[in-house]
mmCIF file of C-alpha atoms in Angstrom:
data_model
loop_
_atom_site.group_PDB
_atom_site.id
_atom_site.type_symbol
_atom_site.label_atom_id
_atom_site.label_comp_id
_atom_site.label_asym_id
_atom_site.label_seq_id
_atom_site.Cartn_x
_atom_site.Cartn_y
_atom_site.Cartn_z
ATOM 1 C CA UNK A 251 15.169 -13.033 -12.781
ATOM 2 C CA UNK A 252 14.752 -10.740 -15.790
ATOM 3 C CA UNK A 253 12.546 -7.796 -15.485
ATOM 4 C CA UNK A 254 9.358 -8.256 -17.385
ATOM 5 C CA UNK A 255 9.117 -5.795 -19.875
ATOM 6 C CA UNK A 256 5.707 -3.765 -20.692
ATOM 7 C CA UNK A 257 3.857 -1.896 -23.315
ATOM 8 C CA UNK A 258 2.413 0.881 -21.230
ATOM 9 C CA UNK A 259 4.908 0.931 -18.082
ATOM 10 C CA UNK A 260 8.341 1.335 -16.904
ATOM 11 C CA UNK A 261 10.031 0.029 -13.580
ATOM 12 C CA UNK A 262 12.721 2.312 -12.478
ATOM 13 C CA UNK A 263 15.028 1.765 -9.454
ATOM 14 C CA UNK A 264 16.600 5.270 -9.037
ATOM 15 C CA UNK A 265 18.659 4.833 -6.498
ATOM 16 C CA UNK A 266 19.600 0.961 -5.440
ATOM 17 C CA UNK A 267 18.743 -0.320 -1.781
ATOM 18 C CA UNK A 268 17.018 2.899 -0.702
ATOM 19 C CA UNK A 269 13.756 0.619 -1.038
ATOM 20 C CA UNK A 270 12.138 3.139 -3.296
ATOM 21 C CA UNK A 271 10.646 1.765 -6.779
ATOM 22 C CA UNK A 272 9.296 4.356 -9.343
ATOM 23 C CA UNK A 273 6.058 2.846 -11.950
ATOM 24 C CA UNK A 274 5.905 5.200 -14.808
ATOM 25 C CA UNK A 275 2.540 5.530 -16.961
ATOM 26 C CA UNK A 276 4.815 5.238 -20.286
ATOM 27 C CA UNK A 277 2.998 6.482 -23.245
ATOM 28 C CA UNK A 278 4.215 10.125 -23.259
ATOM 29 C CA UNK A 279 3.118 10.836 -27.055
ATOM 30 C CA UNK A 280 -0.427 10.248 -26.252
ATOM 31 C CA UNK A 281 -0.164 11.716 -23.090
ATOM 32 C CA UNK A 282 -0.583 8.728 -21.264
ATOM 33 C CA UNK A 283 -4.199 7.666 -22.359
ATOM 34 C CA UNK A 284 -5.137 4.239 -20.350
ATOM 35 C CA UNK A 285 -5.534 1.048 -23.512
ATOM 36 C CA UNK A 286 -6.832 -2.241 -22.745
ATOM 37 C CA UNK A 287 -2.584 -3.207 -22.573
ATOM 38 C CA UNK A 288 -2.678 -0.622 -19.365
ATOM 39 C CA UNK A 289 -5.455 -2.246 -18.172
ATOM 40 C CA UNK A 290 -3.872 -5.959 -17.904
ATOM 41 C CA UNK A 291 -0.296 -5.002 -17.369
ATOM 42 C CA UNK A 292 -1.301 -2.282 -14.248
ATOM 43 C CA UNK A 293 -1.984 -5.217 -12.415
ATOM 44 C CA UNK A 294 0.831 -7.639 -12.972
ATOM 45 C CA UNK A 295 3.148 -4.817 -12.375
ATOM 46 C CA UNK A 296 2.013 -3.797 -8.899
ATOM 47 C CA UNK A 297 1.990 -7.579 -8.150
ATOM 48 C CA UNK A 298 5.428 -8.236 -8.955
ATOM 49 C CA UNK A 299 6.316 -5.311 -7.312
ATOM 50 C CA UNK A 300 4.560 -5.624 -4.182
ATOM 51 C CA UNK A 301 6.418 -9.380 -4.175
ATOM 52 C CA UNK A 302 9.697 -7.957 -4.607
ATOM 53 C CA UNK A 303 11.291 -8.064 -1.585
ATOM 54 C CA UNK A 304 13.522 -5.158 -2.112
ATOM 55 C CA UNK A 305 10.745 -2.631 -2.514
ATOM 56 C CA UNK A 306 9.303 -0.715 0.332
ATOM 57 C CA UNK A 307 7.940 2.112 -1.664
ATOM 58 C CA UNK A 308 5.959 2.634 -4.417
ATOM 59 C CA UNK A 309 6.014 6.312 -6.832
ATOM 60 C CA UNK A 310 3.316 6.495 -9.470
ATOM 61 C CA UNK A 311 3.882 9.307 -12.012
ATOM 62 C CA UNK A 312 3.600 9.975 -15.476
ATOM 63 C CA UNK A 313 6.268 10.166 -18.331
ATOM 64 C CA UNK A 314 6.595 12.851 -20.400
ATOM 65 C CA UNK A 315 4.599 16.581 -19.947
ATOM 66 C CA UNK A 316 1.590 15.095 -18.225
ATOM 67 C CA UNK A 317 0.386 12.344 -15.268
ATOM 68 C CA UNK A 318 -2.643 10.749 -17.882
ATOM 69 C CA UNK A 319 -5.448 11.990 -19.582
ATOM 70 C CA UNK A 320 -7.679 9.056 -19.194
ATOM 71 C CA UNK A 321 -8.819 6.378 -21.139
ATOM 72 C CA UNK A 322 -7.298 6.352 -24.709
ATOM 73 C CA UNK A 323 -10.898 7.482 -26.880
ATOM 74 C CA UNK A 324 -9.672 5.259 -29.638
ATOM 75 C CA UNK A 325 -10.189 2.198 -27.256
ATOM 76 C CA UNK A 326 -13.913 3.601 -25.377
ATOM 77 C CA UNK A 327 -14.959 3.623 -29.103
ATOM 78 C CA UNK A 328 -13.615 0.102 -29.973
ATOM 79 C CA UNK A 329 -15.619 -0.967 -26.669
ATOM 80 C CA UNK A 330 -18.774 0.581 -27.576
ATOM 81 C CA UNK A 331 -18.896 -1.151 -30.863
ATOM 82 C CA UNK A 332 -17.595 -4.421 -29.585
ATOM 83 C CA UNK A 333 -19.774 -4.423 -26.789
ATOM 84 C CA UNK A 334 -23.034 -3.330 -28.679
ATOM 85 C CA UNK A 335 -26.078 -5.206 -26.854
ATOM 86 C CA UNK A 336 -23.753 -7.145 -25.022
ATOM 87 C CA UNK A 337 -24.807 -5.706 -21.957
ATOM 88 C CA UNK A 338 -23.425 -8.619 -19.721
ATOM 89 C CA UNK A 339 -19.924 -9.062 -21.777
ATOM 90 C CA UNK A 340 -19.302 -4.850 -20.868
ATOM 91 C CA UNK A 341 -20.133 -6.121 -17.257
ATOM 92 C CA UNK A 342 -17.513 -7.917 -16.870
ATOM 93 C CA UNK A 343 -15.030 -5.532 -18.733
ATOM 94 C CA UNK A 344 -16.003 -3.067 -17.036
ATOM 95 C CA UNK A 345 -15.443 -5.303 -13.517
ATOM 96 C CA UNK A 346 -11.798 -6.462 -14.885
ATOM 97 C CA UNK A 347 -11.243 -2.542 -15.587
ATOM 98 C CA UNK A 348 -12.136 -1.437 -11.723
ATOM 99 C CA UNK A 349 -10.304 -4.430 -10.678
ATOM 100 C CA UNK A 350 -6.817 -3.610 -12.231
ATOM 101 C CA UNK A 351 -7.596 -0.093 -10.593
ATOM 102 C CA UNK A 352 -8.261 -1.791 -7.174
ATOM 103 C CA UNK A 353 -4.966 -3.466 -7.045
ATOM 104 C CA UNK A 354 -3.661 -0.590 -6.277
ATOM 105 C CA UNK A 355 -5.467 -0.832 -2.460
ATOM 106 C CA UNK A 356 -3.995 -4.705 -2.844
ATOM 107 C CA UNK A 357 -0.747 -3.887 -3.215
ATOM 108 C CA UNK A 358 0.745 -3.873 0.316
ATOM 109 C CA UNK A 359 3.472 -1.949 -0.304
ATOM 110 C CA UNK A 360 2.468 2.527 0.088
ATOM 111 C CA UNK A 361 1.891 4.101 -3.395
ATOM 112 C CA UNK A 362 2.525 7.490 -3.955
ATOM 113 C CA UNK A 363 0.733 9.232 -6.567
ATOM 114 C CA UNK A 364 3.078 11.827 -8.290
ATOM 115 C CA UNK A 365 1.198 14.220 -10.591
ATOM 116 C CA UNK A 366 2.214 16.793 -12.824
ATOM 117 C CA UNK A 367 0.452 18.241 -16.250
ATOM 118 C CA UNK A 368 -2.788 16.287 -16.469
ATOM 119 C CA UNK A 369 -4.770 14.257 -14.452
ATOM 120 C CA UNK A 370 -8.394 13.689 -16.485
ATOM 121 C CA UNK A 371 -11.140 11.289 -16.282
ATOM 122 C CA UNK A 372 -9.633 7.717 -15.882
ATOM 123 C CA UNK A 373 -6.208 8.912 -14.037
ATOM 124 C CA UNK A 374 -8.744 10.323 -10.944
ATOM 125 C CA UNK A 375 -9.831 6.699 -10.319
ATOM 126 C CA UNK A 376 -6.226 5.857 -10.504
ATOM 127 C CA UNK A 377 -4.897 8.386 -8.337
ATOM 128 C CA UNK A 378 -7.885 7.807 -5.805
ATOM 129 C CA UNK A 379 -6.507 4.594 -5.124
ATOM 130 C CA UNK A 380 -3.106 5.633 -4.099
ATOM 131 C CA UNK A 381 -2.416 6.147 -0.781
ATOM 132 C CA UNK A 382 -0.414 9.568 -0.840
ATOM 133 C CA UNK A 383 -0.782 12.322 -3.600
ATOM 134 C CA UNK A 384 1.733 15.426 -4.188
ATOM 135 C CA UNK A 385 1.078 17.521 -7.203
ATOM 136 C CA UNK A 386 2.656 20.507 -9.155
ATOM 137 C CA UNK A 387 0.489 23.747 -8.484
ATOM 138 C CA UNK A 388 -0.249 23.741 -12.631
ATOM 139 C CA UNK A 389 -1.094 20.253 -12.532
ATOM 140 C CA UNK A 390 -5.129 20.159 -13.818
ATOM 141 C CA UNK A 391 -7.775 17.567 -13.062
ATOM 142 C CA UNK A 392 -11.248 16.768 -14.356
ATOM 143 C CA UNK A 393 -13.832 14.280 -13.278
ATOM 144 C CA UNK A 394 -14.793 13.898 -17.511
ATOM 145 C CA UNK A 395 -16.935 11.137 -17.520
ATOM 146 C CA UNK A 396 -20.330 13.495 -17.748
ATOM 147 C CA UNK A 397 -19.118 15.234 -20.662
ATOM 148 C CA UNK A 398 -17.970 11.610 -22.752
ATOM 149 C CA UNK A 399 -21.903 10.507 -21.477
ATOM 150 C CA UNK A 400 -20.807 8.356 -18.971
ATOM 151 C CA UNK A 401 -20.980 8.002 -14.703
ATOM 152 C CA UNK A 402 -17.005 7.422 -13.892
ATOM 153 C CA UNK A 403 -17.099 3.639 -13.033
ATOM 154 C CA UNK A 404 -13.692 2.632 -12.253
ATOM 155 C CA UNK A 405 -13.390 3.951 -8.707
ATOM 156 C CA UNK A 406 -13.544 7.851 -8.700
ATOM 157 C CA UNK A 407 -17.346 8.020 -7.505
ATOM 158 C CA UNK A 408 -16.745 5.987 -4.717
ATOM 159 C CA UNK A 409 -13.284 6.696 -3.558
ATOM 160 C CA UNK A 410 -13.220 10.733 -4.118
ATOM 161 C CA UNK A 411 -15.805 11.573 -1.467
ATOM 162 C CA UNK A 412 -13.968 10.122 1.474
ATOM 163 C CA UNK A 413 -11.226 12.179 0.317
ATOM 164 C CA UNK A 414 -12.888 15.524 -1.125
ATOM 165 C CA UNK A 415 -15.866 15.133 0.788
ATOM 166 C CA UNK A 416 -19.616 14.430 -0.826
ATOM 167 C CA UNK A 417 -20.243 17.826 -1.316
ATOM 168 C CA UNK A 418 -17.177 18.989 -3.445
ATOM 169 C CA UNK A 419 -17.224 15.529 -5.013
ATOM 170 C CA UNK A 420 -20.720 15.616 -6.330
ATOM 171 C CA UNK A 421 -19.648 19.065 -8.073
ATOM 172 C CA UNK A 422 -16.657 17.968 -9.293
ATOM 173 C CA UNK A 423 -18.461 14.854 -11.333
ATOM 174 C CA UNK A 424 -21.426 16.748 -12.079
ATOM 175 C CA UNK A 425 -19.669 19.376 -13.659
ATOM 176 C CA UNK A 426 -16.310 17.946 -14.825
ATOM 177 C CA UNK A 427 -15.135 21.547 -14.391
ATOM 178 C CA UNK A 428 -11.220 21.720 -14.828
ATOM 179 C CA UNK A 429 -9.372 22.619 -11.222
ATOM 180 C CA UNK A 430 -5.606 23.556 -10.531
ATOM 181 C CA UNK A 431 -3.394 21.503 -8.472
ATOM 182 C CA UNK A 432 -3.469 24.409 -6.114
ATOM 183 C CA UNK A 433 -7.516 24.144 -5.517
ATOM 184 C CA UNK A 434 -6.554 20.240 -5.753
ATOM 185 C CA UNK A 435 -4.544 21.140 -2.331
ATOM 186 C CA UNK A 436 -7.053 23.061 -1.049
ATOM 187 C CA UNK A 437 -9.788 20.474 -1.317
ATOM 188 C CA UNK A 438 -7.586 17.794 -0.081
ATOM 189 C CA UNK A 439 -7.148 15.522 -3.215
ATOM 190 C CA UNK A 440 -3.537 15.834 -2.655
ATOM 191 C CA UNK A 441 -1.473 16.737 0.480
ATOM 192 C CA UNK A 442 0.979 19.581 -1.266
ATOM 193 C CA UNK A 443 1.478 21.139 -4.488
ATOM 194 C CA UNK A 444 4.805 22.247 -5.074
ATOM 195 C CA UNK A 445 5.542 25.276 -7.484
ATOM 196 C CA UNK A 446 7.788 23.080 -10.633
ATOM 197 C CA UNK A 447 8.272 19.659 -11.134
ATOM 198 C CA UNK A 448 11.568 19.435 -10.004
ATOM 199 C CA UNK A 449 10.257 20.680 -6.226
ATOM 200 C CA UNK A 450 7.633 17.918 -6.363
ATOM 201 C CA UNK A 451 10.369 15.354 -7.409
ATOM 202 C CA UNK A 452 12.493 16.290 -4.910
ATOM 203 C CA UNK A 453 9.840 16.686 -2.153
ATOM 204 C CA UNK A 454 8.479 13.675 -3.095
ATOM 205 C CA UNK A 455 11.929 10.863 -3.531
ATOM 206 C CA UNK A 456 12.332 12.296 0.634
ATOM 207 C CA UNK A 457 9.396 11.167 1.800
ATOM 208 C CA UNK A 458 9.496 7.968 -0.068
ATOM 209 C CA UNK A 459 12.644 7.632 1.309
ATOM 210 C CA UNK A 460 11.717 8.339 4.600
ATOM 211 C CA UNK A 461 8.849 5.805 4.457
ATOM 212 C CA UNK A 462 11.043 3.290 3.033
ATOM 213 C CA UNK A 463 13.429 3.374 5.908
ATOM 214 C CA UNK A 464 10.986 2.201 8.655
ATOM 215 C CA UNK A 465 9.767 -0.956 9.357
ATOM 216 C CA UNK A 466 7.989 -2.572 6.253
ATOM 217 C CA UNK A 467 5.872 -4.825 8.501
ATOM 218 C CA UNK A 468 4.359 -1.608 10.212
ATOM 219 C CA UNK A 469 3.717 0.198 7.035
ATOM 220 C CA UNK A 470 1.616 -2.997 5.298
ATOM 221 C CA UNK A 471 -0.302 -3.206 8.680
ATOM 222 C CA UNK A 472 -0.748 0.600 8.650
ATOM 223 C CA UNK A 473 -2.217 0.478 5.376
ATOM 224 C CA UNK A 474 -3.820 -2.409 6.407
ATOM 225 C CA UNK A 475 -5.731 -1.185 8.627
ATOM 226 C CA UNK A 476 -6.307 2.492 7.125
ATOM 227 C CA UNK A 477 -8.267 0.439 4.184
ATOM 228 C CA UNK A 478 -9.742 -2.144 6.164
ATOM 229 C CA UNK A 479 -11.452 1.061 8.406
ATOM 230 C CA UNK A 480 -13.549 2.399 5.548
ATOM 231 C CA UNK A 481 -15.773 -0.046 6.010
ATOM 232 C CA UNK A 482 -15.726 -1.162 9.621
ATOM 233 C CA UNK A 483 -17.840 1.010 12.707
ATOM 234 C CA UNK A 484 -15.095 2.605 14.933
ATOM 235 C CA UNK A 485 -15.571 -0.777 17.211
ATOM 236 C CA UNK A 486 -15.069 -3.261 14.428
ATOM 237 C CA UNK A 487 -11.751 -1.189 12.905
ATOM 238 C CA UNK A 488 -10.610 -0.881 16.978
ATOM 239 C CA UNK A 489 -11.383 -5.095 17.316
ATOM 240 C CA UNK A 490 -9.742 -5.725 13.559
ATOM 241 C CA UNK A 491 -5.824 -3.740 14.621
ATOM 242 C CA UNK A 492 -5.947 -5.478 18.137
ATOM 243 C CA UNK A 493 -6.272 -8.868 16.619
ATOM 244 C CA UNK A 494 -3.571 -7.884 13.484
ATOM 245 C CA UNK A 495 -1.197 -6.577 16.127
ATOM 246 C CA UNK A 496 -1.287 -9.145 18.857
ATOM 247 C CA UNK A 497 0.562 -11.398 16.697
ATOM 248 C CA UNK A 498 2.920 -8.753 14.834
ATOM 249 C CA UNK A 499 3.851 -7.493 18.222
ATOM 250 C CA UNK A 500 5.981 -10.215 18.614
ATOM 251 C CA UNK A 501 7.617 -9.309 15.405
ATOM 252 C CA UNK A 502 11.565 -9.063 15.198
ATOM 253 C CA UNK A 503 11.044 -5.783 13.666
ATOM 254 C CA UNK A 504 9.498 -4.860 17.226
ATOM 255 C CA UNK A 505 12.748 -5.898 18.498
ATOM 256 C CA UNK A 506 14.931 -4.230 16.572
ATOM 257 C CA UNK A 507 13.233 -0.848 16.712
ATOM 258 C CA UNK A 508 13.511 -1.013 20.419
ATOM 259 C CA UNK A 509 17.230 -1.849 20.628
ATOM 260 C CA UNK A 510 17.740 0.761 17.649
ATOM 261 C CA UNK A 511 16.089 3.847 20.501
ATOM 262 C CA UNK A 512 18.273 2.651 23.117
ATOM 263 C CA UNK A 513 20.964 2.196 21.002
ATOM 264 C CA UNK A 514 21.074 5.627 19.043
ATOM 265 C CA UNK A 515 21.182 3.647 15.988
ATOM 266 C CA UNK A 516 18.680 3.516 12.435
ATOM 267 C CA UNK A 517 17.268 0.252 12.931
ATOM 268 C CA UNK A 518 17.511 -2.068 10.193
ATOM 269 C CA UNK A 519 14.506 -3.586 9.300
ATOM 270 C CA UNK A 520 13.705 -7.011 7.804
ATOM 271 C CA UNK A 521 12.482 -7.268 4.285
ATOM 272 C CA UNK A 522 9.017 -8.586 3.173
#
């Protein structure tokens, strides 16, 4: 089957059967700035993707000198006039927009957000929804929603302070201050920041790779159930991961990753 082909993205297999699948935000002359093509193709992409069977991994980054600098202003103003006292018709825009973000949380294959340059506005939502983030320590963020007049609405707002915390969340979108990929680290937004780009590409391709070699039907369920958590009591997350795994514990994968210990071998996993 021929790759599909998109206006805002490109698929990249870097190195063939390590599993590990690179998405690039592909509009590098205007910095990656999110159009309504981004918005349906984002979507399709991570579906076909998270369907392929060969892909175990996920890496999220931006082409050219920066990650994204959020939605395209050229399209926010075509929105506001198309949408003027169409209050229901934005609705639903505005719903399809947050939904092409959430696939990100469908997709059950990891992402890993890869950021370098910047990360404004619109790209926080995205990068909220990925499951792993690794910076460069010049990267720069901003929660910029306040200053275009708007609350962020695609995800940031609710996704940021379970990750930041409410306190350093609430400043972030109340100010829309600028921070360094450094402070970035320091809050927890990301999990490293690496001195160039080349350190974060390097540092980042291992652990895909490392992800990418175990067993695919533990990292879904692991997601799985990470997700799933948010929004269960401790008992209800405990009740959900019993029921998932008393039927995936009888998994071949199980199998396999036993024999593989006594063995002294890499298992070798089967695909999803």
């Amino acid at each position: 089957m021929a790759e599909e082909k998109y206006k805002t993205l490109e698929v990249v297999e870097k190195n063939p059967k390590s599993g590990v699948f690179h998405l690039y935000l592909n509009r590098p002359r205007q910095r990656n700035a999110l159009t309504y093509d981004f918005f349906t193709e984002f979507p399709k992409a991570l579906y076909a993707l998270d369907h392929n069977r060969d892909v175990n991994v996920i890496v999220l980054s931006g082409a050219g000198d920066h990650f994204c600098s959020g939605i395209d202003i050229s399209q926010l103003k075509s929105i506001t006039q198309s949408y003027h006292d169409a209050g229901e018709s934005l609705r639903r825009q505005i719903l399809a927009m947050q939904d092409s973000v959430t696939a990100l949380e469908r997709c059950r294959k990891p992402v890993i957000a890869s950021i370098h340059g910047a990360c404004i506005g619109g790209a926080i939502d995205i990068v909220t929804a990925c499951d792993l983030r690794y910076c460069t320590e010049d990267a720069f963020f901003s929660v910029k929603e306040v200053d275009l007049a708007l609350a962020a609405d695609l995800g940031t707002l609710q996704r940021l302070p379970l990750i930041v915390g409410y306190g350093n969340a609430m400043e972030l979108a109340l100010t829309a201050r600028r921070f360094s990929g450094s402070e970035a680290k320091q809050l927890g937004l990301v999990s490293r920041a690496f001195p160039s780009k080349d350190d974060l590409d390097q540092a980042v391709s291992v652990l895909a790779q490392e992800i990418a070699a175990k067993s695919p039907l533990a990292i879904m369920g692991t997601k799985t159930v990470l997700l799933k958590s948010r929004d269960l009591t401790v008992d209800q997350g405990l009740d959900f991961v019993a029921t998932m795994n008393s039927a995936r514990l009888l998994s071949s994968d199980l199998t396999e990753a036993v024999a593989a210990q006594l063995q002294k071998r890499k298992p070798v996993f089967s695909k999803l």
